[in-house]
Amino acid sequence: MHGQSGNQLNRFNAIPGGLSESEAAFRLARDGPNLLPQAGARSLMRIALSVLREPVFQLLLAAGLLYFFLGELIDALVLSVFVLLSAAISIIQQKRADRVMESLRHLSAPRAIVIRGGIQRRIPARALVRGDLILLSEGDRVAADAILLESRELQVDESLLTGESVPVEKSELRQEEACRVFLGTLVVRGRGVAQVTATGVATEFGRIGLSVQRIEERPGRLSLDIRKLVKFFTLSAILVSILVFLFYWRSTNDWVTAALSGITAAMGLIPEEFAVVLTAFMAMGAWRLSRHEVLTRQSSAIETLGAATVLCTDKTGTLTLNEMRVVAVSPLGDGIVDIGSIDPASVKQFMRHAVLACEPNPLDPMEKAIHALYQVHYDVPPSAKPGAIVRAYGLSPEFSAMTNVWPGPTDGLQAAVMKGAPEVVLQCCGLTPSRAAEILQTASRMADRGLRVLAVAARDLRSAELPDHQCDLDLDFVGLIGLADPLRPSVPAAVLQCRSAGIRVVMITGDYPATAVAIAQQAGILSEQDDPDRVLMTGEQLDQMPDGALASRIQQVLVFARIKPIQKLRIVQMLQQAGEVVGMTGDGVNDAPALKAADIGIAMGVRGTDVAREAAVLVLLQEDFGAIVKAIARGRQIYANLRKAVGFIVSIHIPIAGLAVLPVLLGLPPVFFPVHIAFMEMVIDPAGSFVYESEVADADLMQRPPRSREEFIYPLPLMTKSMLQGLLVLAMTLAAYLVVRSLHADETLVRGMVFVGLVASGLAIISINMHRRHGLQILGREANPAFLLIVAATLMILSLLFLVPTLREVFHFGALSPLLFISALGFGLVNYGLLRITEGIFPARG
C-alpha cells in the first residue's frame, strides 16, 4: 500500500500540528471523556448485600431478633449496632479494595499517541477528543473512530466489531469505511496517522450498544484454598452449634439460653474474616506493587509471583537502558571503525543511506540514534525534510528488515534503501558466498563487543523493478552499523538477588549470539566459565530441536539469541512442561501468545503494544529488570504476611469457640454471649488485614527458594503452629476462668476478667507472629504503626466498656477494680511469654 508523505505533520492543512492543548481541554469538557459504558462495577448496595450474606452476620441478626422477641431491647439494640459496625468495616475494606483496583485499571488502560501543538505525546485513551491527530502502529488498539490522513501497509483486525477475522486493508486513498478506523479494532500491520471523528458512545462501538466488559478472573489457587478453609470451618460450626444447643437445652430445659449458646459457638468457629482479609491483601498488594511502577491487571498474579522459578527477560530496555547510540561502523563490511576516530566526511554517503532506511519521524531507539548522529555531524537528516516516500516495506517476523523507497536522482528512478539483520539484508545483495561470509564475520566481531549490528543496502531502481515483497529486491551492500545500549546499573545486583532466591534468569533476545553473551556476562546471567555450547541456544537451533531433546536441554539454557517473538511461546511451554513457574516479558504483537501462556506475563508499559498489555497480568511502567525483582520480592512478602493473617485467625478462633462451648459442656453458665463474639470480630478483622498486611518482609525472604505453586496456603506446619497457639491460650484462659470463678461468685465479674484476658491474649498472638524476633522490637524503632494503633484502640475501648455503666451492663460485666483490670491484662503478657517459648519449636515464618 502506498503512503503519501514522508513528513507526518507538514501535510495536514485542516489542523496544522494537531489541536492545541487548550482546544483539546475545551472539547474534552464539552464532549466528555472517551469512555464506553463500564459493565461489572460493584455498587455499594451490591457490596453490602454480599457482606450481609456472610454466615456470621446472619447469626448476629438471628441473635438480635431472638433478644427482640424476648423483650431484651437493649441487648437487641447493641447487637444491631455491632452488626452495622462490623458490616461497615467489611464494606469499607471491600470498597477501598475496589477503588484501588479501579485506579490501577485506569493506569493500565489503553493509551494513544497524539500530535498536539506539533508535539507527539502519549496520553490515556479516555482523554482523546474529536479532531485529535493520532499515530497508529502495529499492535495498537485503535482508541477512537478516526479517518486516515496517511498510511503505510495498514491492516486492521475488525473482528471485535464485525465478527470477520480476516484483517482489513486501510488507506486514505480509499472510499467509505476503507479509509476509516474504528474504536476497539486492532492494528495488525503497518502504521498510519488519523484524525479522530468520534469518541465514546458516539463511536460505532458505542452506537451498536457494546460496553467494555470487565475481564472475569478465574479464581486462583489462593481463593480456592480460602474457600476450602471457610467451608470446613462453617460445616464444623454448624455441627458444634447444634450439639451445644441440644446439650444445654437437655441439661437446663432453657431453650433461649441454649439457642444463644449455640449461636455464640457458631460465631466463634466461623472465620468469616478469611474472605475480607484476602480481598484486602490482594488490593493493597496491587497498590504496593504500583509503587514499584508495576501495575497488576489480575490479582491472581500476586500469589503467583512468590512461586516464580524462571524469569525470561528481554535484553533491550529491560536489562539495558534503551538509550542506543552509534559507536562503530563498517563501510562495505571491510574493517571496524569507531565513531570517535572517524572522519565524518568519509562516511557521509553511508550514513545518508542509513538515515533514509529509517522512519522519517522515528520512535525506535536505534533509528533515533542514527538520526541523532547524522544531525550532529552533517545536517538535518534528509528523511526529515519534506518529500514523499514512494513505498515502504515494513519489518515482519518472517523478514527482519525494512525498506523505504524514495524519489530518485532522475526521472524514472527511485532509491530503495534497506536496513535490518545482516544475514537477512545480505540475502538481497547478490554477493558471493565467500564475500557474504566475510561481512558476517565482521558483524560477528562487532557483536563480540556487545554491539547491536544492523546492515544497510541500497540501489536506484525503476518503478517496474519494485517487487511485491522486499525479499525480492536486488540491492548493493552499503555497510554495517554497530549500536551500543548500556546495561542498567541496577541489573547485576538484581540478577544476583534472583539467584539467591532460587530464580533462574533467562535472557531472550533477537541479537547476535556474541552480543547476547557479552551482555549476559555483564549482567551476571553468565559467567566467563560457562560453556556457550551448553548455556546458549539460537533461534535456528530451537526450530531444529524436537520437543523431547529440547525438554532435557532447556533446563541448562540461560541465553536464547536470534530469537523471533513467535518462538517465545515454545520456550515458555517447554519450561512449563519441565515444571517451572515462568515469568515472561514482552512488548510486541507477536509476544502476546507467550505472555498469555506464561504463568506471569509481564508487558512493557512504555514501548509495549496494547495487545501485549492486554495479554499480560503485570505491566511495567518503569521498564527496568530491577522492578520485576522488586515485584517478586513484594509478591513473596504479601503471601508470607497473608499466611500469618490466616494463622492468626485460626489461632484466635480456637479460644473464642472453646470458651463458648466448654463451660456449657462442663455444666457451667455461658461465659460469652453473641455481643462478646461480635466485639471480638471487630478486633480480628482490622488486626488480620491491617496489621499483617503492613508487616515488613523478613530479612531472609529473598534467600529462600520459591514455594511450590501447589502448596496449600495453610500447610501442616502452619496449621500445627496456629492450633498449638490457640489451644495454649484456650487452656490457660479456661484454667484462669475456673480459678477466678472459685474465688469470685459473681459471674459478671468473672466474665469481665476472662474477656479482658482473652482480648489481651489475642494481641499477644498478633505480636508473636510478627517478623520481629524480640519483644522489645515491638515498641522500638522497628515497631509496626498499625499494631500500635490496634493496641491503643483496643485498650481505650476496653477501658470504656468497664468505666461506662451502661456499656458494662450491655456486656454483662461486673465493675472491675483497677487491680483486677490490670491483672487481666497481665494475663495476656503471661500468655505472650508462653507463646514465645513455642517459637523455638515453630519459628514465625510465612
PDB file of C-alpha atoms in Angstrom, residues 350-543:
ATOM      1  CA  PHE A 350      26.977   5.649   4.042  1.00  0.00           C
ATOM      2  CA  MET A 351      25.225   7.436   6.915  1.00  0.00           C
ATOM      3  CA  ARG A 352      22.843   9.117   4.458  1.00  0.00           C
ATOM      4  CA  HIS A 353      21.714   5.695   3.276  1.00  0.00           C
ATOM      5  CA  ALA A 354      21.319   4.566   6.898  1.00  0.00           C
ATOM      6  CA  VAL A 355      19.076   7.555   7.681  1.00  0.00           C
ATOM      7  CA  LEU A 356      16.957   7.037   4.568  1.00  0.00           C
ATOM      8  CA  ALA A 357      16.334   3.454   5.714  1.00  0.00           C
ATOM      9  CA  CYS A 358      14.756   4.762   8.934  1.00  0.00           C
ATOM     10  CA  GLU A 359      11.295   6.101   9.637  1.00  0.00           C
ATOM     11  CA  PRO A 360      11.018   9.843   8.906  1.00  0.00           C
ATOM     12  CA  ASN A 361       9.935  10.596  12.468  1.00  0.00           C
ATOM     13  CA  PRO A 362      11.391   7.626  14.333  1.00  0.00           C
ATOM     14  CA  LEU A 363      10.178   6.192  17.621  1.00  0.00           C
ATOM     15  CA  ASP A 364      12.550   3.223  17.585  1.00  0.00           C
ATOM     16  CA  PRO A 365      15.676   3.911  19.742  1.00  0.00           C
ATOM     17  CA  MET A 366      18.067   2.594  17.081  1.00  0.00           C
ATOM     18  CA  GLU A 367      16.580   4.819  14.399  1.00  0.00           C
ATOM     19  CA  LYS A 368      16.665   7.778  16.782  1.00  0.00           C
ATOM     20  CA  ALA A 369      20.391   7.119  17.349  1.00  0.00           C
ATOM     21  CA  ILE A 370      21.091   7.063  13.598  1.00  0.00           C
ATOM     22  CA  HIS A 371      19.159  10.313  13.099  1.00  0.00           C
ATOM     23  CA  ALA A 372      20.956  11.933  16.035  1.00  0.00           C
ATOM     24  CA  LEU A 373      24.413  11.010  14.719  1.00  0.00           C
ATOM     25  CA  TYR A 374      23.621  12.340  11.262  1.00  0.00           C
ATOM     26  CA  GLN A 375      22.327  15.598  12.672  1.00  0.00           C
ATOM     27  CA  VAL A 376      25.432  16.104  14.851  1.00  0.00           C
ATOM     28  CA  HIS A 377      27.951  15.542  12.036  1.00  0.00           C
ATOM     29  CA  TYR A 378      26.083  16.748   8.982  1.00  0.00           C
ATOM     30  CA  ASP A 379      22.689  18.435   8.840  1.00  0.00           C
ATOM     31  CA  VAL A 380      19.014  17.775   9.260  1.00  0.00           C
ATOM     32  CA  PRO A 381      18.525  14.142   8.214  1.00  0.00           C
ATOM     33  CA  PRO A 382      17.331  14.006   4.591  1.00  0.00           C
ATOM     34  CA  SER A 383      14.324  11.888   5.590  1.00  0.00           C
ATOM     35  CA  ALA A 384      13.152  14.659   7.934  1.00  0.00           C
ATOM     36  CA  LYS A 385      12.913  17.154   5.066  1.00  0.00           C
ATOM     37  CA  PRO A 386       9.717  17.430   3.023  1.00  0.00           C
ATOM     38  CA  GLY A 387       9.498  14.692   0.442  1.00  0.00           C
ATOM     39  CA  ALA A 388       7.380  11.692  -0.396  1.00  0.00           C
ATOM     40  CA  ILE A 389       8.248   8.109   0.418  1.00  0.00           C
ATOM     41  CA  VAL A 390       7.134   6.302  -2.689  1.00  0.00           C
ATOM     42  CA  ARG A 391       6.779   2.955  -0.967  1.00  0.00           C
ATOM     43  CA  ALA A 392       7.554   1.412   2.403  1.00  0.00           C
ATOM     44  CA  TYR A 393       8.145  -2.262   3.172  1.00  0.00           C
ATOM     45  CA  GLY A 394       7.661  -2.933   6.859  1.00  0.00           C
ATOM     46  CA  LEU A 395       9.503  -5.158   9.279  1.00  0.00           C
ATOM     47  CA  SER A 396       7.893  -8.574   9.736  1.00  0.00           C
ATOM     48  CA  PRO A 397       8.610 -11.693  11.783  1.00  0.00           C
ATOM     49  CA  GLU A 398       9.480 -13.559   8.569  1.00  0.00           C
ATOM     50  CA  PHE A 399      11.875 -10.905   7.255  1.00  0.00           C
ATOM     51  CA  SER A 400      13.871  -8.915   9.821  1.00  0.00           C
ATOM     52  CA  ALA A 401      14.460  -5.834   7.690  1.00  0.00           C
ATOM     53  CA  MET A 402      12.595  -2.763   6.425  1.00  0.00           C
ATOM     54  CA  THR A 403      12.883  -0.785   3.216  1.00  0.00           C
ATOM     55  CA  ASN A 404      11.974   2.766   2.234  1.00  0.00           C
ATOM     56  CA  VAL A 405      11.692   3.779  -1.433  1.00  0.00           C
ATOM     57  CA  TRP A 406      12.353   7.484  -2.142  1.00  0.00           C
ATOM     58  CA  PRO A 407      12.219   9.572  -5.320  1.00  0.00           C
ATOM     59  CA  GLY A 408      15.450   9.001  -7.230  1.00  0.00           C
ATOM     60  CA  PRO A 409      18.033  11.430  -8.584  1.00  0.00           C
ATOM     61  CA  THR A 410      16.487  11.359 -12.078  1.00  0.00           C
ATOM     62  CA  ASP A 411      13.038  10.796 -13.502  1.00  0.00           C
ATOM     63  CA  GLY A 412      12.054   7.168 -13.679  1.00  0.00           C
ATOM     64  CA  LEU A 413      14.460   6.094 -10.933  1.00  0.00           C
ATOM     65  CA  GLN A 414      13.689   5.551  -7.286  1.00  0.00           C
ATOM     66  CA  ALA A 415      16.110   4.997  -4.375  1.00  0.00           C
ATOM     67  CA  ALA A 416      15.414   1.831  -2.385  1.00  0.00           C
ATOM     68  CA  VAL A 417      17.226   1.686   0.968  1.00  0.00           C
ATOM     69  CA  MET A 418      17.063  -1.319   3.320  1.00  0.00           C
ATOM     70  CA  LYS A 419      18.319  -1.897   6.851  1.00  0.00           C
ATOM     71  CA  GLY A 420      17.986  -4.882   9.156  1.00  0.00           C
ATOM     72  CA  ALA A 421      19.647  -8.042  10.390  1.00  0.00           C
ATOM     73  CA  PRO A 422      22.898  -8.619   8.447  1.00  0.00           C
ATOM     74  CA  GLU A 423      22.108 -12.180   7.399  1.00  0.00           C
ATOM     75  CA  VAL A 424      18.689 -11.049   6.103  1.00  0.00           C
ATOM     76  CA  VAL A 425      19.913  -7.943   4.241  1.00  0.00           C
ATOM     77  CA  LEU A 426      22.729  -9.902   2.596  1.00  0.00           C
ATOM     78  CA  GLN A 427      20.141 -12.214   1.026  1.00  0.00           C
ATOM     79  CA  CYS A 428      19.092  -9.274  -1.160  1.00  0.00           C
ATOM     80  CA  CYS A 429      22.593  -8.210  -2.207  1.00  0.00           C
ATOM     81  CA  GLY A 430      23.621 -10.901  -4.707  1.00  0.00           C
ATOM     82  CA  LEU A 431      27.048 -11.413  -3.103  1.00  0.00           C
ATOM     83  CA  THR A 432      29.184 -14.487  -3.496  1.00  0.00           C
ATOM     84  CA  PRO A 433      29.064 -16.888  -0.520  1.00  0.00           C
ATOM     85  CA  SER A 434      32.677 -16.080   0.391  1.00  0.00           C
ATOM     86  CA  ARG A 435      32.063 -12.315   0.342  1.00  0.00           C
ATOM     87  CA  ALA A 436      28.871 -12.687   2.406  1.00  0.00           C
ATOM     88  CA  ALA A 437      30.805 -14.823   4.912  1.00  0.00           C
ATOM     89  CA  GLU A 438      33.483 -12.111   5.249  1.00  0.00           C
ATOM     90  CA  ILE A 439      30.831  -9.472   6.024  1.00  0.00           C
ATOM     91  CA  LEU A 440      29.116 -11.741   8.541  1.00  0.00           C
ATOM     92  CA  GLN A 441      32.490 -12.327  10.191  1.00  0.00           C
ATOM     93  CA  THR A 442      32.899  -8.550  10.570  1.00  0.00           C
ATOM     94  CA  ALA A 443      29.401  -8.358  12.023  1.00  0.00           C
ATOM     95  CA  SER A 444      30.308 -11.134  14.449  1.00  0.00           C
ATOM     96  CA  ARG A 445      33.388  -9.214  15.636  1.00  0.00           C
ATOM     97  CA  MET A 446      31.193  -6.160  16.273  1.00  0.00           C
ATOM     98  CA  ALA A 447      28.744  -8.357  18.176  1.00  0.00           C
ATOM     99  CA  ASP A 448      31.603  -9.709  20.307  1.00  0.00           C
ATOM    100  CA  ARG A 449      31.903  -6.162  21.675  1.00  0.00           C
ATOM    101  CA  GLY A 450      28.268  -6.326  22.820  1.00  0.00           C
ATOM    102  CA  LEU A 451      27.029  -4.159  19.928  1.00  0.00           C
ATOM    103  CA  ARG A 452      23.685  -4.414  18.175  1.00  0.00           C
ATOM    104  CA  VAL A 453      24.549  -4.786  14.467  1.00  0.00           C
ATOM    105  CA  LEU A 454      22.468  -3.586  11.511  1.00  0.00           C
ATOM    106  CA  ALA A 455      23.287  -3.932   7.823  1.00  0.00           C
ATOM    107  CA  VAL A 456      22.395  -1.331   5.174  1.00  0.00           C
ATOM    108  CA  ALA A 457      21.865  -1.878   1.454  1.00  0.00           C
ATOM    109  CA  ALA A 458      20.647   0.440  -1.339  1.00  0.00           C
ATOM    110  CA  ARG A 459      20.169   0.844  -5.091  1.00  0.00           C
ATOM    111  CA  ASP A 460      18.398   3.121  -7.564  1.00  0.00           C
ATOM    112  CA  LEU A 461      15.615   1.153  -9.241  1.00  0.00           C
ATOM    113  CA  ARG A 462      12.894   1.800 -11.791  1.00  0.00           C
ATOM    114  CA  SER A 463       9.285   1.649 -10.627  1.00  0.00           C
ATOM    115  CA  ALA A 464       8.685  -1.511 -12.614  1.00  0.00           C
ATOM    116  CA  GLU A 465      11.517  -3.197 -10.703  1.00  0.00           C
ATOM    117  CA  LEU A 466       9.824  -2.814  -7.311  1.00  0.00           C
ATOM    118  CA  PRO A 467       8.578  -6.269  -6.271  1.00  0.00           C
ATOM    119  CA  ASP A 468       5.567  -7.074  -4.104  1.00  0.00           C
ATOM    120  CA  HIS A 469       7.830  -8.287  -1.298  1.00  0.00           C
ATOM    121  CA  GLN A 470      11.100  -6.696  -0.212  1.00  0.00           C
ATOM    122  CA  CYS A 471      12.849 -10.072  -0.034  1.00  0.00           C
ATOM    123  CA  ASP A 472      12.852  -9.995  -3.864  1.00  0.00           C
ATOM    124  CA  LEU A 473      14.747  -6.687  -4.056  1.00  0.00           C
ATOM    125  CA  ASP A 474      18.189  -6.688  -5.725  1.00  0.00           C
ATOM    126  CA  LEU A 475      20.390  -4.191  -3.827  1.00  0.00           C
ATOM    127  CA  ASP A 476      24.025  -3.218  -3.288  1.00  0.00           C
ATOM    128  CA  PHE A 477      25.555  -3.777   0.148  1.00  0.00           C
ATOM    129  CA  VAL A 478      26.489  -0.455   1.819  1.00  0.00           C
ATOM    130  CA  GLY A 479      27.891  -1.350   5.238  1.00  0.00           C
ATOM    131  CA  LEU A 480      27.329  -2.252   8.888  1.00  0.00           C
ATOM    132  CA  ILE A 481      26.339  -0.091  11.862  1.00  0.00           C
ATOM    133  CA  GLY A 482      27.160  -1.028  15.464  1.00  0.00           C
ATOM    134  CA  LEU A 483      24.994   0.417  18.233  1.00  0.00           C
ATOM    135  CA  ALA A 484      25.561   0.178  21.970  1.00  0.00           C
ATOM    136  CA  ASP A 485      22.887   0.095  24.643  1.00  0.00           C
ATOM    137  CA  PRO A 486      24.431   0.361  28.139  1.00  0.00           C
ATOM    138  CA  LEU A 487      23.423  -2.113  30.822  1.00  0.00           C
ATOM    139  CA  ARG A 488      21.222  -0.692  33.591  1.00  0.00           C
ATOM    140  CA  PRO A 489      23.390  -0.164  36.702  1.00  0.00           C
ATOM    141  CA  SER A 490      20.864  -1.996  38.915  1.00  0.00           C
ATOM    142  CA  VAL A 491      20.787  -5.190  36.841  1.00  0.00           C
ATOM    143  CA  PRO A 492      23.811  -7.157  38.205  1.00  0.00           C
ATOM    144  CA  ALA A 493      22.594  -6.782  41.806  1.00  0.00           C
ATOM    145  CA  ALA A 494      19.044  -7.736  40.790  1.00  0.00           C
ATOM    146  CA  VAL A 495      20.256 -10.848  38.943  1.00  0.00           C
ATOM    147  CA  LEU A 496      22.326 -11.833  41.974  1.00  0.00           C
ATOM    148  CA  GLN A 497      19.244 -11.387  44.166  1.00  0.00           C
ATOM    149  CA  CYS A 498      17.307 -13.706  41.841  1.00  0.00           C
ATOM    150  CA  ARG A 499      19.978 -16.353  42.152  1.00  0.00           C
ATOM    151  CA  SER A 500      19.895 -16.099  45.942  1.00  0.00           C
ATOM    152  CA  ALA A 501      16.124 -16.547  45.761  1.00  0.00           C
ATOM    153  CA  GLY A 502      16.416 -19.690  43.632  1.00  0.00           C
ATOM    154  CA  ILE A 503      15.120 -17.982  40.477  1.00  0.00           C
ATOM    155  CA  ARG A 504      16.852 -18.716  37.165  1.00  0.00           C
ATOM    156  CA  VAL A 505      17.166 -15.658  34.909  1.00  0.00           C
ATOM    157  CA  VAL A 506      16.984 -16.422  31.186  1.00  0.00           C
ATOM    158  CA  MET A 507      17.741 -13.741  28.602  1.00  0.00           C
ATOM    159  CA  ILE A 508      15.865 -13.865  25.285  1.00  0.00           C
ATOM    160  CA  THR A 509      16.986 -11.544  22.503  1.00  0.00           C
ATOM    161  CA  GLY A 510      17.000 -11.132  18.751  1.00  0.00           C
ATOM    162  CA  ASP A 511      20.674 -10.087  18.835  1.00  0.00           C
ATOM    163  CA  TYR A 512      23.678 -11.994  17.603  1.00  0.00           C
ATOM    164  CA  PRO A 513      24.844 -14.780  19.950  1.00  0.00           C
ATOM    165  CA  ALA A 514      28.089 -12.909  20.625  1.00  0.00           C
ATOM    166  CA  THR A 515      26.193  -9.730  21.572  1.00  0.00           C
ATOM    167  CA  ALA A 516      23.843 -11.706  23.775  1.00  0.00           C
ATOM    168  CA  VAL A 517      26.689 -13.485  25.586  1.00  0.00           C
ATOM    169  CA  ALA A 518      28.573 -10.218  26.161  1.00  0.00           C
ATOM    170  CA  ILE A 519      25.519  -8.538  27.726  1.00  0.00           C
ATOM    171  CA  ALA A 520      24.621 -11.651  29.729  1.00  0.00           C
ATOM    172  CA  GLN A 521      28.126 -11.728  31.212  1.00  0.00           C
ATOM    173  CA  GLN A 522      27.906  -8.039  32.139  1.00  0.00           C
ATOM    174  CA  ALA A 523      24.530  -8.667  33.788  1.00  0.00           C
ATOM    175  CA  GLY A 524      25.767 -11.676  35.761  1.00  0.00           C
ATOM    176  CA  ILE A 525      23.445 -14.103  33.983  1.00  0.00           C
ATOM    177  CA  LEU A 526      26.511 -15.880  32.596  1.00  0.00           C
ATOM    178  CA  SER A 527      29.998 -16.211  33.961  1.00  0.00           C
ATOM    179  CA  GLU A 528      33.136 -16.406  31.856  1.00  0.00           C
ATOM    180  CA  GLN A 529      33.474 -20.057  32.892  1.00  0.00           C
ATOM    181  CA  ASP A 530      30.098 -21.042  31.382  1.00  0.00           C
ATOM    182  CA  ASP A 531      30.318 -23.177  28.264  1.00  0.00           C
ATOM    183  CA  PRO A 532      28.456 -21.333  25.450  1.00  0.00           C
ATOM    184  CA  ASP A 533      27.547 -24.636  23.795  1.00  0.00           C
ATOM    185  CA  ARG A 534      25.655 -25.615  26.960  1.00  0.00           C
ATOM    186  CA  VAL A 535      24.050 -22.337  28.104  1.00  0.00           C
ATOM    187  CA  LEU A 536      23.392 -20.661  24.716  1.00  0.00           C
ATOM    188  CA  MET A 537      20.762 -21.560  22.117  1.00  0.00           C
ATOM    189  CA  THR A 538      19.920 -19.763  18.883  1.00  0.00           C
ATOM    190  CA  GLY A 539      16.535 -19.491  17.227  1.00  0.00           C
ATOM    191  CA  GLU A 540      17.705 -21.740  14.413  1.00  0.00           C
ATOM    192  CA  GLN A 541      18.762 -24.435  16.886  1.00  0.00           C
ATOM    193  CA  LEU A 542      15.438 -24.084  18.683  1.00  0.00           C
ATOM    194  CA  ASP A 543      13.480 -24.714  15.480  1.00  0.00           C
TER     195      ASP A 543
END
